[in-house]
Coordinates of C-alpha atoms and ligand atoms in Angstrom, one line a residue:
M29 CA -4.7 -14.4 -20.2
K30 CA -3.1 -11.3 -18.5
Y31 CA -5.1 -8.1 -18.2
S32 CA -3.6 -4.7 -17.5
L33 CA -4.3 -3.1 -14.1
R34 CA -6.3 -0.4 -15.8
T35 CA -8.6 -2.9 -17.6
K36 CA -9.0 -4.9 -14.5
L37 CA -9.9 -1.8 -12.4
T38 CA -12.4 -0.5 -15.0
L39 CA -14.0 -3.9 -15.3
T40 CA -14.3 -4.1 -11.5
Y41 CA -16.0 -0.8 -11.3
I42 CA -18.4 -1.8 -14.0
L43 CA -19.1 -5.1 -12.4
V44 CA -19.7 -3.5 -8.9
A45 CA -22.0 -0.9 -10.5
A46 CA -23.9 -3.5 -12.5
V47 CA -24.4 -5.7 -9.5
C48 CA -25.6 -2.7 -7.4
V49 CA -28.0 -1.5 -10.1
F50 CA -29.3 -5.1 -10.6
L51 CA -29.9 -5.6 -6.9
I52 CA -31.4 -2.2 -6.3
S53 CA -33.8 -2.7 -9.3
I54 CA -34.8 -6.2 -8.1
I55 CA -35.4 -5.1 -4.5
S56 CA -37.2 -1.9 -5.4
N57 CA -39.4 -3.8 -7.9
I58 CA -40.4 -6.3 -5.3
Y59 CA -41.2 -3.6 -2.7
L60 CA -42.9 -1.4 -5.3
D61 CA -45.1 -4.3 -6.5
K62 CA -46.0 -5.2 -2.9
Y63 CA -46.9 -1.7 -1.8
F64 CA -48.6 -0.8 -5.0
Q65 CA -50.8 -4.0 -4.9
D66 CA -51.8 -3.1 -1.3
Y67 CA -52.6 0.4 -2.3
I68 CA -54.7 -0.8 -5.3
I69 CA -56.6 -3.4 -3.2
K70 CA -57.4 -0.7 -0.6
S71 CA -58.4 1.9 -3.1
Q72 CA -60.5 -0.6 -5.0
A73 CA -62.4 -1.5 -1.8
K74 CA -62.9 2.2 -1.1
K75 CA -64.2 2.7 -4.6
N76 CA -66.7 -0.2 -4.2
N77 CA -68.0 1.5 -1.0
E78 CA -68.3 4.8 -2.8
I79 CA -70.3 3.2 -5.6
V80 CA -72.7 1.5 -3.0
T81 CA -73.2 4.9 -1.3
L82 CA -73.8 6.7 -4.6
I83 CA -76.4 4.1 -5.7
T84 CA -78.1 4.1 -2.3
Q85 CA -78.6 7.9 -2.7
Q86 CA -80.5 7.2 -5.9
Y87 CA -83.4 5.6 -3.9
D88 CA -85.9 8.2 -2.8
E89 CA -88.5 8.4 0.0
S90 CA -91.3 7.4 -2.3
G91 CA -89.6 4.1 -3.2
N92 CA -88.4 5.2 -6.7
W93 CA -85.0 4.6 -8.2
N94 CA -83.3 7.3 -10.2
I95 CA -82.4 4.9 -13.0
Y96 CA -80.7 7.6 -15.1
S97 CA -78.2 8.4 -12.4
I98 CA -77.7 4.7 -11.6
Q99 CA -76.9 4.1 -15.2
S100 CA -74.3 6.9 -15.4
I101 CA -72.7 5.5 -12.1
G102 CA -72.8 2.0 -13.7
I103 CA -71.2 3.1 -17.0
N104 CA -68.5 5.0 -15.1
A105 CA -67.8 1.9 -12.9
L106 CA -67.7 -0.3 -16.1
E107 CA -65.1 2.0 -17.6
N108 CA -63.1 1.4 -14.4
G109 CA -63.4 -2.3 -14.5
R110 CA -66.5 -3.1 -12.5
I111 CA -69.7 -4.8 -13.7
I112 CA -72.6 -3.6 -11.6
K113 CA -76.0 -5.1 -11.1
V114 CA -78.7 -3.3 -9.0
Q115 CA -81.8 -5.2 -7.8
D116 CA -84.6 -4.2 -5.6
V117 CA -85.6 -6.1 -2.5
D118 CA -87.9 -8.4 -4.5
G119 CA -85.1 -9.3 -6.9
R120 CA -86.3 -7.2 -9.7
V121 CA -83.4 -5.9 -11.8
I122 CA -83.2 -2.1 -11.6
W123 CA -80.0 -1.8 -13.7
D124 CA -77.6 -4.4 -15.1
A125 CA -74.3 -3.5 -16.9
M126 CA -74.4 -6.9 -18.7
R127 CA -77.8 -6.1 -20.1
Y128 CA -77.0 -2.5 -20.8
N129 CA -73.9 -3.3 -22.9
T130 CA -72.7 -7.0 -23.1
V131 CA -70.0 -6.2 -25.7
M132 CA -68.5 -3.5 -23.6
C133 CA -68.6 -5.7 -20.5
H134 CA -66.7 -8.5 -22.3
S135 CA -64.2 -6.2 -23.9
M136 CA -63.6 -4.5 -20.5
M137 CA -63.0 -8.0 -18.9
A138 CA -60.6 -9.0 -21.8
S139 CA -58.7 -5.7 -21.4
V140 CA -58.3 -6.1 -17.6
E141 CA -57.2 -9.7 -18.1
Y142 CA -54.7 -8.6 -20.8
N143 CA -53.3 -5.9 -18.5
M144 CA -52.7 -8.4 -15.6
Y145 CA -51.1 -11.0 -17.9
S146 CA -48.9 -8.4 -19.5
R147 CA -47.5 -7.5 -16.1
Y148 CA -47.6 -11.0 -14.5
P149 CA -47.5 -13.7 -17.2
N150 CA -48.2 -16.4 -14.6
W151 CA -51.1 -14.5 -13.0
E152 CA -53.9 -16.6 -11.7
G153 CA -56.8 -14.2 -11.3
E154 CA -60.5 -14.7 -11.4
Y155 CA -63.7 -12.7 -11.4
V156 CA -65.0 -11.9 -7.9
K157 CA -68.6 -11.1 -7.1
D158 CA -69.3 -8.9 -4.1
S159 CA -72.8 -8.2 -2.9
Y160 CA -73.8 -5.1 -0.8
P161 CA -77.2 -4.4 0.6
I162 CA -78.9 -1.1 -0.2
V163 CA -80.1 0.3 3.2
H164 CA -82.5 3.2 3.3
N165 CA -83.6 4.6 6.7
G166 CA -82.6 1.2 8.3
D167 CA -84.5 -0.9 5.8
T168 CA -82.9 -3.0 3.1
V169 CA -84.4 -1.8 -0.1
G170 CA -82.2 -3.8 -2.6
T171 CA -78.8 -5.2 -3.4
I172 CA -75.8 -4.3 -5.5
E173 CA -73.6 -6.9 -7.1
I174 CA -70.2 -5.7 -8.1
V175 CA -68.2 -8.1 -10.3
Y176 CA -64.5 -7.3 -10.9
Y177 CA -61.2 -9.1 -11.6
G178 CA -59.7 -10.1 -8.2
P179 CA -58.0 -10.0 -5.9
F180 CA -57.1 -6.8 -7.7
Y181 CA -56.6 -5.5 -11.2
Y182 CA -54.7 -2.8 -12.9
T183 CA -56.3 -0.2 -15.1
E184 CA -54.5 1.3 -18.1
S185 CA -53.3 4.3 -16.0
D186 CA -52.1 2.0 -13.2
L187 CA -50.1 0.0 -15.7
E188 CA -48.8 3.2 -17.2
F189 CA -47.6 4.4 -13.8
I190 CA -45.8 1.1 -13.1
N191 CA -44.2 1.0 -16.6
T192 CA -43.0 4.7 -16.2
L193 CA -41.4 3.8 -12.9
N194 CA -39.7 0.8 -14.5
Q195 CA -38.4 3.0 -17.3
V196 CA -37.0 5.4 -14.7
F197 CA -35.3 2.5 -13.0
I198 CA -33.8 1.3 -16.3
G199 CA -32.7 4.9 -17.1
V200 CA -31.1 5.3 -13.7
G201 CA -29.4 1.9 -14.2
V202 CA -28.0 2.9 -17.6
I203 CA -26.8 6.3 -16.3
S204 CA -25.1 4.6 -13.3
L205 CA -23.4 2.1 -15.5
L206 CA -22.2 4.8 -17.9
L207 CA -21.0 6.8 -14.9
A208 CA -19.2 3.8 -13.5
I209 CA -17.4 3.2 -16.8
A210 CA -16.4 6.9 -16.9
I211 CA -15.3 7.2 -13.2
G212 CA -13.7 3.7 -13.4
A213 CA -11.7 4.7 -16.4
V214 CA -10.5 8.0 -14.8
I215 CA -9.7 6.4 -11.4
S216 CA -8.0 3.4 -12.9
R217 CA -6.0 5.6 -15.2
N218 CA -4.9 7.7 -12.2
I219 CA -3.8 4.6 -10.3
S220 CA -2.2 2.8 -13.2
R221 CA -0.3 5.7 -14.8
P222 CA 2.2 6.2 -12.0
I223 CA 2.7 2.5 -11.7
T224 CA 3.4 2.3 -15.4
K225 CA 5.9 5.0 -15.0
V226 CA 7.5 3.2 -12.1
I227 CA 7.7 0.1 -14.3
D228 CA 9.5 2.1 -17.0
R229 CA 11.9 3.4 -14.4
A230 CA 12.5 0.0 -13.0
L231 CA 13.2 -1.3 -16.5
L232 CA 15.7 1.6 -17.1
I233 CA 17.4 0.8 -13.8
S234 CA 17.5 -3.0 -14.6
Q235 CA 19.3 -1.9 -17.8
G236 CA 22.0 -0.2 -15.7
H237 CA 20.7 3.4 -15.9
Y238 CA 21.0 3.8 -12.1
S239 CA 20.9 7.6 -12.2
S240 CA 17.3 7.4 -13.5
R241 CA 14.8 8.6 -10.9
S242 CA 11.0 8.8 -10.8
N243 CA 9.6 12.2 -9.8
E244 CA 6.0 11.0 -10.2
E245 CA 3.7 11.9 -7.3
S246 CA 0.7 10.0 -6.4
D247 CA -2.0 10.6 -3.8
T248 CA -2.1 6.8 -3.2
K249 CA 0.1 6.0 -0.1
E250 CA 1.2 2.6 -1.4
I251 CA 2.1 3.9 -4.9
N252 CA 4.1 6.7 -3.3
E253 CA 5.9 4.1 -1.2
L254 CA 6.6 2.1 -4.3
I255 CA 8.0 5.1 -6.1
N256 CA 10.2 6.0 -3.1
S257 CA 11.4 2.3 -2.8
I258 CA 12.3 2.2 -6.5
N259 CA 14.2 5.6 -6.1
D260 CA 16.0 4.2 -3.0
L261 CA 16.8 1.1 -4.9
A262 CA 18.3 3.1 -7.8
H263 CA 20.2 5.3 -5.3
N264 CA 21.7 2.2 -3.6
L265 CA 22.5 0.5 -6.8
E266 CA 24.2 3.7 -8.0
S267 CA 26.3 4.1 -4.9
Q268 CA 27.2 0.3 -5.0
E269 CA 28.2 0.7 -8.6
R270 CA 30.3 3.8 -7.8
L271 CA 31.8 1.9 -4.8
R272 CA 32.6 -1.1 -7.1
K273 CA 34.3 1.1 -9.7
Q274 CA 36.2 3.1 -7.1
L275 CA 37.3 -0.1 -5.3
T276 CA 38.5 -1.7 -8.5
A277 CA 40.5 1.4 -9.3
D278 CA 41.9 1.6 -5.8
V279 CA 42.8 -2.1 -5.7
A280 CA 44.6 -1.8 -9.1
H281 CA 46.5 1.2 -7.8
E282 CA 47.5 -0.6 -4.5
L283 CA 48.6 -3.7 -6.3
R284 CA 50.6 -1.9 -8.9
T285 CA 53.5 -0.8 -6.6
P286 CA 54.4 -4.2 -5.0
L287 CA 53.9 -6.0 -8.3
A288 CA 56.2 -3.6 -10.1
T289 CA 58.8 -4.0 -7.4
L290 CA 58.5 -7.8 -7.6
Q291 CA 58.6 -7.7 -11.4
S292 CA 61.7 -5.5 -11.6
H293 CA 63.5 -7.6 -8.9
M294 CA 62.7 -10.9 -10.6
E295 CA 63.7 -9.6 -14.0
A296 CA 67.0 -8.3 -12.7
M297 CA 67.6 -11.8 -11.2
I298 CA 66.6 -13.6 -14.3
D299 CA 68.7 -11.4 -16.6
G300 CA 71.6 -12.1 -14.2
I301 CA 72.0 -8.4 -13.3
W302 CA 71.3 -9.4 -9.7
E303 CA 72.5 -12.4 -7.8
P304 CA 69.5 -14.1 -6.2
D305 CA 71.0 -13.8 -2.7
S306 CA 69.0 -14.2 0.4
E307 CA 68.7 -10.4 1.0
R308 CA 67.1 -9.9 -2.4
L309 CA 64.9 -12.9 -2.0
K310 CA 63.8 -11.6 1.4
S311 CA 62.9 -8.2 -0.2
C312 CA 60.7 -10.1 -2.7
H313 CA 59.2 -12.1 0.1
D314 CA 58.4 -8.9 2.0
E315 CA 56.5 -7.6 -1.1
I316 CA 54.6 -10.9 -1.2
L317 CA 53.7 -10.5 2.5
R318 CA 52.5 -7.0 1.8
L319 CA 50.4 -8.2 -1.0
N320 CA 49.0 -10.9 1.2
R321 CA 48.1 -8.3 3.9
L322 CA 46.5 -6.2 1.3
V323 CA 44.3 -9.0 0.2
G324 CA 43.4 -9.7 3.8
D325 CA 42.5 -6.0 4.3
L326 CA 40.5 -6.0 1.1
D327 CA 38.6 -9.0 2.4
K328 CA 37.7 -7.1 5.6
L329 CA 36.8 -4.0 3.7
A330 CA 34.4 -5.9 1.4
K331 CA 32.6 -7.1 4.5
Y332 CA 32.4 -3.8 6.2
E333 CA 31.8 -1.6 3.3
S334 CA 29.1 -3.7 1.7
G335 CA 26.6 -0.9 2.7
V336 CA 24.5 -2.8 5.2
L337 CA 26.5 -4.0 8.2
T338 CA 24.6 -6.6 10.1
L339 CA 25.1 -6.2 13.8
D340 CA 24.9 -9.1 16.3
K341 CA 24.1 -7.1 19.4
T342 CA 24.6 -8.1 23.0
E343 CA 24.9 -6.2 26.2
F344 CA 28.4 -6.1 27.7
D345 CA 30.8 -4.0 29.7
L346 CA 33.0 -2.0 27.2
K347 CA 35.6 -1.7 30.0
D348 CA 36.2 -5.5 30.0
L349 CA 36.6 -5.5 26.2
V350 CA 39.1 -2.6 26.3
V351 CA 41.1 -4.4 29.0
R352 CA 41.2 -7.6 27.0
V353 CA 42.3 -5.9 23.8
A354 CA 45.0 -3.9 25.7
A355 CA 46.3 -7.1 27.3
N356 CA 46.8 -8.6 23.8
F357 CA 48.9 -5.6 22.8
E358 CA 50.9 -5.5 26.1
K359 CA 53.9 -7.4 24.8
E360 CA 54.2 -5.2 21.7
F361 CA 54.0 -2.0 23.8
I362 CA 56.7 -3.3 26.1
N363 CA 58.9 -4.4 23.1
K364 CA 58.6 -0.9 21.6
N365 CA 59.1 0.8 25.0
I366 CA 55.8 2.7 24.9
Q367 CA 53.8 3.3 28.1
L368 CA 50.2 2.2 28.0
E369 CA 47.9 3.8 30.5
L370 CA 44.2 2.8 31.1
K371 CA 41.6 5.0 32.7
L372 CA 38.4 3.0 32.5
N373 CA 35.0 3.3 34.0
D374 CA 32.4 0.5 33.6
Q375 CA 30.2 1.2 30.6
I376 CA 27.5 -1.2 29.7
I377 CA 26.5 -0.9 26.1
S378 CA 24.4 -2.9 23.6
A379 CA 26.6 -3.5 20.6
D380 CA 28.2 -6.1 18.3
R381 CA 31.1 -7.2 20.5
D382 CA 33.3 -8.6 17.8
K383 CA 33.0 -5.5 15.6
I384 CA 33.6 -3.1 18.6
S385 CA 36.7 -5.2 19.4
Q386 CA 37.9 -4.8 15.8
M387 CA 37.4 -1.1 16.1
I388 CA 39.5 -0.9 19.3
V389 CA 42.2 -3.1 17.8
N390 CA 42.4 -0.7 14.8
L391 CA 42.8 2.4 17.0
V392 CA 45.2 0.9 19.5
S393 CA 47.4 -0.7 16.8
N394 CA 47.5 2.7 15.0
A395 CA 48.5 4.4 18.2
L396 CA 51.2 1.8 18.7
K397 CA 52.3 2.0 15.1
Y398 CA 52.6 5.7 14.8
T399 CA 54.2 6.4 18.3
K400 CA 57.9 6.3 18.7
S401 CA 59.8 4.4 21.4
G402 CA 59.6 6.2 24.7
G403 CA 56.1 7.6 23.9
K404 CA 52.8 7.1 25.7
V405 CA 49.3 5.9 24.8
I406 CA 46.3 6.6 27.1
I407 CA 43.0 4.8 26.7
E408 CA 40.1 6.5 28.5
L409 CA 36.6 5.2 28.9
T410 CA 33.9 7.5 30.3
G411 CA 30.2 8.1 29.7
D412 CA 26.7 8.9 31.0
K413 CA 23.4 7.1 30.9
N414 CA 23.0 7.6 27.2
K415 CA 26.4 7.2 25.7
A416 CA 29.9 5.8 26.2
E417 CA 33.0 7.7 25.2
L418 CA 36.3 5.9 24.3
A419 CA 39.4 8.1 23.8
I420 CA 42.7 6.8 22.6
T421 CA 45.5 9.4 22.9
D422 CA 49.0 8.9 21.7
S423 CA 52.2 11.0 21.8
G424 CA 53.1 9.9 18.3
I425 CA 54.1 11.5 15.0
G426 CA 50.7 13.1 14.6
I427 CA 48.7 13.8 11.4
S428 CA 49.0 17.1 9.4
Q429 CA 46.0 19.3 9.1
E430 CA 45.9 18.7 5.3
D431 CA 45.7 15.0 5.8
L432 CA 43.3 15.0 8.7
P433 CA 40.0 15.3 6.6
Y434 CA 41.0 12.3 4.5
I435 CA 42.3 9.7 7.0
F436 CA 39.0 7.8 7.1
E437 CA 38.9 7.3 3.3
R438 CA 39.9 4.0 1.8
F439 CA 43.6 3.5 1.0
Y440 CA 44.4 7.0 2.4
R441 CA 47.8 7.1 4.1
A442 CA 49.1 10.3 5.5
D443 CA 52.7 9.6 4.5
K444 CA 52.5 7.0 1.8
S445 CA 56.1 5.9 1.5
R446 CA 56.6 5.7 5.3
N447 CA 53.3 4.0 6.0
R448 CA 53.9 1.5 3.3
M449 CA 56.9 0.4 5.2
T450 CA 54.8 0.2 8.4
G451 CA 52.6 -2.2 6.5
G452 CA 49.3 -0.2 6.5
A453 CA 47.1 -0.1 3.4
G454 CA 45.0 2.8 4.7
I455 CA 41.9 0.6 5.4
G456 CA 41.9 0.3 9.2
L457 CA 40.2 3.7 9.9
T458 CA 37.7 3.2 7.0
I459 CA 36.6 0.0 8.7
T460 CA 36.6 1.7 12.2
K461 CA 34.3 4.5 10.9
A462 CA 32.0 2.0 9.2
I463 CA 31.7 0.1 12.5
V464 CA 31.0 3.2 14.6
E465 CA 28.4 4.5 12.2
A466 CA 26.6 1.2 12.0
H467 CA 26.2 1.6 15.8
K468 CA 24.9 5.1 15.2
G469 CA 27.9 6.5 16.9
A470 CA 30.5 9.1 16.0
I471 CA 34.2 9.3 15.6
E472 CA 36.4 12.4 15.9
V473 CA 40.1 13.0 15.6
E474 CA 42.4 15.7 16.9
S475 CA 46.1 15.7 16.0
E476 CA 49.2 17.8 15.9
I477 CA 52.4 16.9 14.1
N478 CA 55.1 15.6 16.4
V479 CA 52.8 16.1 19.5
G480 CA 50.2 13.3 19.1
T481 CA 46.8 12.2 18.1
K482 CA 43.5 11.6 19.9
F483 CA 40.7 9.6 18.5
K484 CA 37.4 9.9 20.3
V485 CA 34.6 7.4 19.7
T486 CA 31.1 8.1 21.1
L487 CA 28.7 5.1 21.2
P488 CA 25.0 5.4 22.1
K489 CA 24.1 2.9 24.9
N490 CA 20.8 1.9 23.4
N491 CA 20.9 2.4 19.6
E492 CA 17.8 0.4 18.6
Ligands
ADP528 P1 46.9 2.2 8.0 O1 46.6 0.7 7.8 O2 47.7 2.8 6.9 O3 47.3 2.5 9.3 P2 44.5 3.5 8.6 O4 43.2 3.6 7.9 O5 44.4 2.8 10.0 O6 45.5 2.8 7.7 O7 45.0 4.9 8.8 C1 45.1 5.9 7.8 C2 46.2 6.8 7.9 O8 46.0 7.7 9.0 C3 47.5 6.1 8.3 O9 48.2 5.7 7.1 C4 48.3 7.2 9.0 O10 48.9 8.0 8.1 C5 47.2 8.0 9.7 N1 47.0 7.6 11.1 C6 46.1 6.8 11.6 N2 46.2 6.7 13.0 C7 47.2 7.5 13.3 C8 47.9 7.8 14.6 N3 47.4 7.4 15.7 N4 48.9 8.7 14.5 C9 49.3 9.2 13.3 N5 48.8 8.9 12.2 C10 47.7 8.1 12.1

């Protein structure tokens, strides 16, 4: 059985309130009973002493008892649960409640007993008889026997007081429970409402509505984080989706030209318009090689543009890496008659060595590719304690100011027909930029047509 968050929260509030009310009533009842019993025992002992004092005062100097007053004291005591018997020193009965009104005595006893059993069903009480001497001017002139229900008993008004208190407890309990239900319902609604909305959003997103965003605000930190995470998720999915569509369109576009060339060449040969001589077959083969390169580039692009580029960082000297990459290109520079100059300082950085190597390869190969024979390429490495700066300057064909803002975009080639011949698909700089940004660095370019191009990469030394 699955319950909604709202039901669960409300039930929890009620349960907590019920347990608290229950415990508070039990504990306060126990304490109340104990203190009330102590109070009753003390006040009953005090009352007995008062009765003794009052009756003592009814004995006068001449040895007479004021029976009328003793009787009214006795009746009053009887009404309050005490059966009194006054005797003189010789044992003669002066006044006895039992003799005065036996019926009233029995009904009083029954009523006290009933009171005690109504409050404590397992009560084990008994009648206690206390004897007090009547002392006048230092002489004992008689005794008073007070019989009452012990160790203590409740009168009607005592019981009424206790019952009223209990009713107050029950009332407070009921009100607390009702309040718990009301507050629980409001709080759980406030907590569950934004979650329900986030669930609706998540459902929309799972159905492909990536532009759907939740603008719900909550004063609960975790719920706000949940809303933000769902929004981020939607944003990421949206940009992935856009990237996917864009990539498919770009790939289709890139494949179309070599495939169309291959198709027309093949058809011409099949129809017998062209002889399948080695030159034409070589041209077809070149197109196939280009397609192959494109597929390889796409493979790399998929890896670097997947959004999150995982870096395997180590500390190394960037100078050593640049020297190694430059050494690999040495032969090509010599073949093309381009001078390669290195001005390198030691720069220890924490970075992904393979990816940084890929970045340098891309920039150096571009410099080589777009510089004519007799030109020059300079690689400089400088830096300070926070960053390393790598600059690759060539005296090549340059990039026009119109093309400059777009060269980092996928498949962008400044001069499409010429660059297609040089073999580039317009992916190298996209990958280079992705690598630099993954390292929290920056890449800048300055260029002038027929003068040359300078790419400057800045890498932070500690980019945790
Ligand atoms: P490609 O594989 O075509 O070289 P890149 O992404 O590396 O793709 O470069 C994009 C475009 O930027 C190139 O097609 C070229 O027009 C231009 N470009 C890049 N580097 C240079 C450079 N050093 N000199 C002149 N043009 C460059």
